[in-house]
Short mmCIF file of C-alpha atoms in Angstrom, two decimals:
data_model
loop_
_atom_site.label_atom_id
_atom_site.label_comp_id
_atom_site.label_asym_id
_atom_site.label_seq_id
_atom_site.Cartn_x
_atom_site.Cartn_y
_atom_site.Cartn_z
CA UNK D 1 -11.07 11.94 -45.11
CA UNK D 2 -11.45 15.25 -46.96
CA UNK D 3 -13.09 16.78 -43.93
CA UNK D 4 -10.37 15.46 -41.63
CA UNK D 5 -7.66 16.76 -43.93
CA UNK D 6 -9.27 20.20 -44.08
CA UNK D 7 -9.71 20.45 -40.34
CA UNK D 8 -6.24 19.13 -39.69
CA UNK D 9 -4.60 21.67 -41.99
CA UNK D 10 -6.61 24.47 -40.48
CA UNK D 11 -5.72 23.50 -36.94
CA UNK D 12 -2.16 22.27 -37.31
CA UNK D 13 -0.74 24.69 -39.86
CA UNK D 14 2.76 24.13 -41.30
CA UNK D 15 3.87 21.19 -39.13
CA UNK D 16 4.56 18.45 -41.67
CA UNK D 17 5.38 15.66 -39.23
CA UNK D 18 2.13 16.21 -37.35
CA UNK D 19 0.14 16.52 -40.54
CA UNK D 20 1.62 13.27 -41.77
CA UNK D 21 0.55 11.50 -38.57
CA UNK D 22 -3.01 12.77 -38.35
CA UNK D 23 -4.06 13.79 -41.86
CA UNK D 24 -2.32 11.34 -44.14
CA UNK D 25 -3.85 9.18 -46.82
CA UNK D 26 -6.14 7.39 -44.36
CA UNK D 27 -8.22 8.59 -41.43
CA UNK D 28 -7.62 7.57 -37.83
CA UNK D 29 -10.09 4.81 -36.99
CA UNK D 30 -11.47 5.77 -33.58
CA UNK D 31 -13.78 2.75 -33.45
CA UNK D 32 -10.79 0.39 -33.59
CA UNK D 33 -9.63 1.78 -30.24
CA UNK D 34 -12.91 1.32 -28.40
CA UNK D 35 -13.75 -1.58 -26.08
CA UNK D 36 -15.67 -4.39 -27.78
CA UNK D 37 -19.39 -4.84 -27.41
CA UNK D 38 -22.50 -2.68 -27.73
CA UNK D 39 -22.69 0.92 -26.49
CA UNK D 40 -18.90 1.12 -26.05
CA UNK D 41 -17.43 4.53 -25.23
CA UNK D 42 -13.88 5.81 -25.07
CA UNK D 43 -14.61 7.05 -21.57
CA UNK D 44 -15.91 3.68 -20.33
CA UNK D 45 -16.37 2.93 -16.64
CA UNK D 46 -12.77 3.86 -15.84
CA UNK D 47 -12.07 7.41 -16.97
CA UNK D 48 -8.34 6.76 -17.02
CA UNK D 49 -9.01 4.29 -19.88
CA UNK D 50 -10.23 0.72 -20.28
CA UNK D 51 -8.26 -0.31 -23.37
CA UNK D 52 -9.76 -1.66 -26.56
CA UNK D 53 -11.31 -4.79 -28.05
CA UNK D 54 -12.08 -7.67 -25.67
CA UNK D 55 -9.54 -6.53 -23.04
CA UNK D 56 -11.29 -3.18 -22.85
CA UNK D 57 -14.69 -4.82 -22.55
CA UNK D 58 -13.50 -7.04 -19.68
CA UNK D 59 -12.12 -4.09 -17.72
CA UNK D 60 -15.19 -1.99 -18.48
CA UNK D 61 -17.34 -4.82 -17.10
CA UNK D 62 -15.24 -5.05 -13.94
CA UNK D 63 -15.71 -1.34 -13.32
CA UNK D 64 -19.45 -1.95 -13.75
CA UNK D 65 -19.51 -4.69 -11.14
CA UNK D 66 -17.00 -4.84 -8.25
CA UNK D 67 -13.99 -2.77 -9.38
CA UNK D 68 -15.52 0.71 -9.22
CA UNK D 69 -12.92 3.35 -10.17
CA UNK D 70 -13.74 6.78 -8.72
CA UNK D 71 -11.61 8.78 -11.13
CA UNK D 72 -12.41 12.36 -12.12
CA UNK D 73 -10.52 15.28 -13.64
CA UNK D 74 -9.79 18.60 -12.00
CA UNK D 75 -7.15 20.98 -10.74
CA UNK D 76 -5.04 23.75 -12.25
CA UNK D 77 -2.11 21.57 -13.38
CA UNK D 78 -3.85 19.21 -15.79
CA UNK D 79 -4.85 19.59 -19.42
CA UNK D 80 -8.38 18.20 -19.25
CA UNK D 81 -11.57 20.13 -18.51
CA UNK D 82 -12.67 19.78 -14.91
CA UNK D 83 -15.13 16.92 -14.58
CA UNK D 84 -16.13 15.35 -11.30
CA UNK D 85 -16.82 11.63 -11.06
CA UNK D 86 -20.36 10.61 -10.15
CA UNK D 87 -21.98 7.31 -9.25
CA UNK D 88 -25.13 8.31 -11.15
CA UNK D 89 -23.18 8.56 -14.42
CA UNK D 90 -21.55 5.17 -13.82
CA UNK D 91 -24.90 3.56 -12.98
CA UNK D 92 -26.42 4.86 -16.21
CA UNK D 93 -23.40 3.73 -18.25
CA UNK D 94 -23.34 0.23 -16.73
CA UNK D 95 -27.08 -0.34 -17.07
CA UNK D 96 -26.98 0.62 -20.75
CA UNK D 97 -23.76 -1.23 -21.52
CA UNK D 98 -24.11 -4.47 -19.54
CA UNK D 99 -27.41 -4.36 -17.66
CA UNK D 100 -25.46 -4.35 -14.39
CA UNK D 101 -25.39 -2.24 -11.24
CA UNK D 102 -22.00 -1.17 -9.79
CA UNK D 103 -21.32 -2.63 -6.34
CA UNK D 104 -18.39 -0.66 -4.89
CA UNK D 105 -18.56 -2.29 -1.45
CA UNK D 106 -19.34 -5.87 -2.48
CA UNK D 107 -15.79 -7.23 -2.23
CA UNK D 108 -15.29 -5.69 1.19
CA UNK D 109 -18.46 -7.39 2.40
CA UNK D 110 -17.61 -10.67 0.68
CA UNK D 111 -14.00 -10.96 1.82
CA UNK D 112 -13.91 -8.64 4.82
CA UNK D 113 -10.97 -6.99 3.10
CA UNK D 114 -10.81 -3.68 4.94
CA UNK D 115 -7.82 -1.98 6.53
CA UNK D 116 -8.92 -2.95 10.03
CA UNK D 117 -9.80 -6.54 9.16
CA UNK D 118 -6.47 -7.06 7.41
CA UNK D 119 -4.70 -6.18 10.67
CA UNK D 120 -6.65 -8.97 12.34
CA UNK D 121 -6.39 -11.93 9.96
CA UNK D 122 -3.35 -11.23 7.72
CA UNK D 123 0.39 -11.38 8.21
CA UNK D 124 3.49 -10.98 6.04
CA UNK D 125 2.26 -8.66 3.29
CA UNK D 126 4.14 -5.85 1.61
CA UNK D 127 2.29 -3.32 -0.56
CA UNK D 128 4.08 -1.04 -2.99
CA UNK D 129 2.72 2.30 -4.07
CA UNK D 130 4.14 4.22 -7.04
CA UNK D 131 3.23 7.82 -6.23
CA UNK D 132 3.27 8.86 -9.91
CA UNK D 133 0.43 6.40 -10.50
CA UNK D 134 -2.95 8.11 -10.44
CA UNK D 135 -4.39 5.01 -8.76
CA UNK D 136 -2.00 5.41 -5.82
CA UNK D 137 -4.62 7.50 -3.99
CA UNK D 138 -6.60 4.28 -3.57
CA UNK D 139 -3.73 2.40 -1.95
CA UNK D 140 -2.22 2.24 1.51
CA UNK D 141 0.35 4.99 2.09
CA UNK D 142 1.73 3.89 5.45
CA UNK D 143 2.58 0.64 7.26
CA UNK D 144 -0.57 -1.06 8.50
CA UNK D 145 0.88 -3.06 11.37
CA UNK D 146 4.63 -3.79 11.49
CA UNK D 147 4.09 -6.14 14.43
CA UNK D 148 2.28 -8.49 12.02
CA UNK D 149 4.67 -7.77 9.14
CA UNK D 150 2.17 -5.61 7.23
CA UNK D 151 4.35 -3.07 5.44
CA UNK D 152 3.92 -0.39 2.79
CA UNK D 153 6.70 0.89 0.52
CA UNK D 154 6.04 4.21 -1.22
CA UNK D 155 7.98 4.93 -4.41
CA UNK D 156 8.15 8.71 -5.05
CA UNK D 157 9.34 8.10 -8.62
CA UNK D 158 7.29 4.95 -9.17
CA UNK D 159 4.59 4.72 -11.84
CA UNK D 160 1.93 2.08 -12.44
CA UNK D 161 3.50 -1.24 -11.24
CA UNK D 162 6.96 0.04 -12.26
CA UNK D 163 8.45 -2.05 -9.42
CA UNK D 164 7.12 -5.15 -11.23
CA UNK D 165 8.83 -4.34 -14.52
CA UNK D 166 10.16 -7.31 -16.44
CA UNK D 167 13.44 -5.46 -17.00
CA UNK D 168 14.53 -5.87 -13.41
CA UNK D 169 17.15 -3.25 -12.53
CA UNK D 170 17.45 -1.80 -16.03
CA UNK D 171 16.71 1.91 -15.91
CA UNK D 172 15.03 1.69 -12.52
CA UNK D 173 15.14 4.77 -10.32
CA UNK D 174 16.96 4.62 -6.99
CA UNK D 175 13.75 4.31 -4.98
CA UNK D 176 12.57 1.36 -7.10
CA UNK D 177 15.95 -0.36 -6.65
CA UNK D 178 15.77 0.26 -2.90
CA UNK D 179 12.25 -1.19 -2.82
CA UNK D 180 13.42 -4.32 -4.65
CA UNK D 181 16.25 -4.78 -2.15
CA UNK D 182 13.96 -4.32 0.83
CA UNK D 183 11.31 -6.69 -0.54
CA UNK D 184 13.89 -9.38 -1.26
CA UNK D 185 15.21 -9.02 2.26
CA UNK D 186 11.75 -9.13 3.88
CA UNK D 187 10.28 -11.99 1.84
CA UNK D 188 13.53 -13.93 2.11
CA UNK D 189 13.35 -13.57 5.88
CA UNK D 190 9.74 -14.76 5.95
CA UNK D 191 10.59 -17.85 3.90
CA UNK D 192 13.46 -18.67 6.26
CA UNK D 193 11.08 -18.38 9.21
CA UNK D 194 8.64 -20.78 7.57
CA UNK D 195 11.41 -23.29 6.86
CA UNK D 196 12.81 -22.92 10.36
CA UNK D 197 9.39 -23.64 11.85
CA UNK D 198 9.24 -26.91 9.93
CA UNK D 199 6.64 -25.86 7.38
CA UNK D 200 8.42 -26.88 4.19
CA UNK D 201 5.09 -28.10 2.76
CA UNK D 202 3.93 -24.48 2.75
CA UNK D 203 6.93 -23.54 0.63
CA UNK D 204 6.04 -26.24 -1.89
CA UNK D 205 2.50 -24.87 -2.17
CA UNK D 206 3.85 -21.37 -2.73
CA UNK D 207 5.96 -22.49 -5.72
CA UNK D 208 8.69 -20.00 -4.80
#
C-alpha cells in the first residue's frame, strides 16, 4: 500500500479525486478481477477481455477450444501499444491454462456453418451488426441471399448487442430504432407465412 501510494502521488500529482480512487486506504486488488482457475491472466484468450471469476474462466476456456478470437491491437488512433495476435501465443496460453489446443475451424467442420453452406440449407435469418463493436469485423456485413430471406442489418451507431438492450426504445439511436422496426416487420411476416401454410405446430415449438 505504501508503495502504491508513493507511485500514485508521483504519477498523478494534485488530482484529489483520482488519488482517492486509486491510492486510498486500501490497494486495488488485481487478482479479484482475474478469471478463476490456475495460470489466469488479465489478457486471457480473448484480448478484449474475458471477465473475472467463473464467468471469465468459462469464456477463457471457450477461446481455448472452439471460439478462437483473433483480436490484436494496432493503428494510430488507439491508446494501446501495437501488438499483433498470434496463434502460437494462444496455443501456449491454452496448453498451460487448460491443457487444450485451440480449434478455430472445428465448428465449421462440425456444423457446416460457412457463408456458402448457409445459403444452401438456411432460410429466414436476420443478422445485426453494430459497427462500433470491435467484434463486428467477424460478422456478415451484407445480405447473404435475399431470395432465401437471409438478411444483414448494419448499425453504424450500434455497439455490442445494443439492438438487444432490455430497455427497448429508451435512448436508442435512430439506426437501432429503424433496425427494430425492420426486424419486427420481417419476422412478423415470416410468422404469418408459417401460419398461412398451415404450420401452426411450428409456431408452438418456437414459443413466440
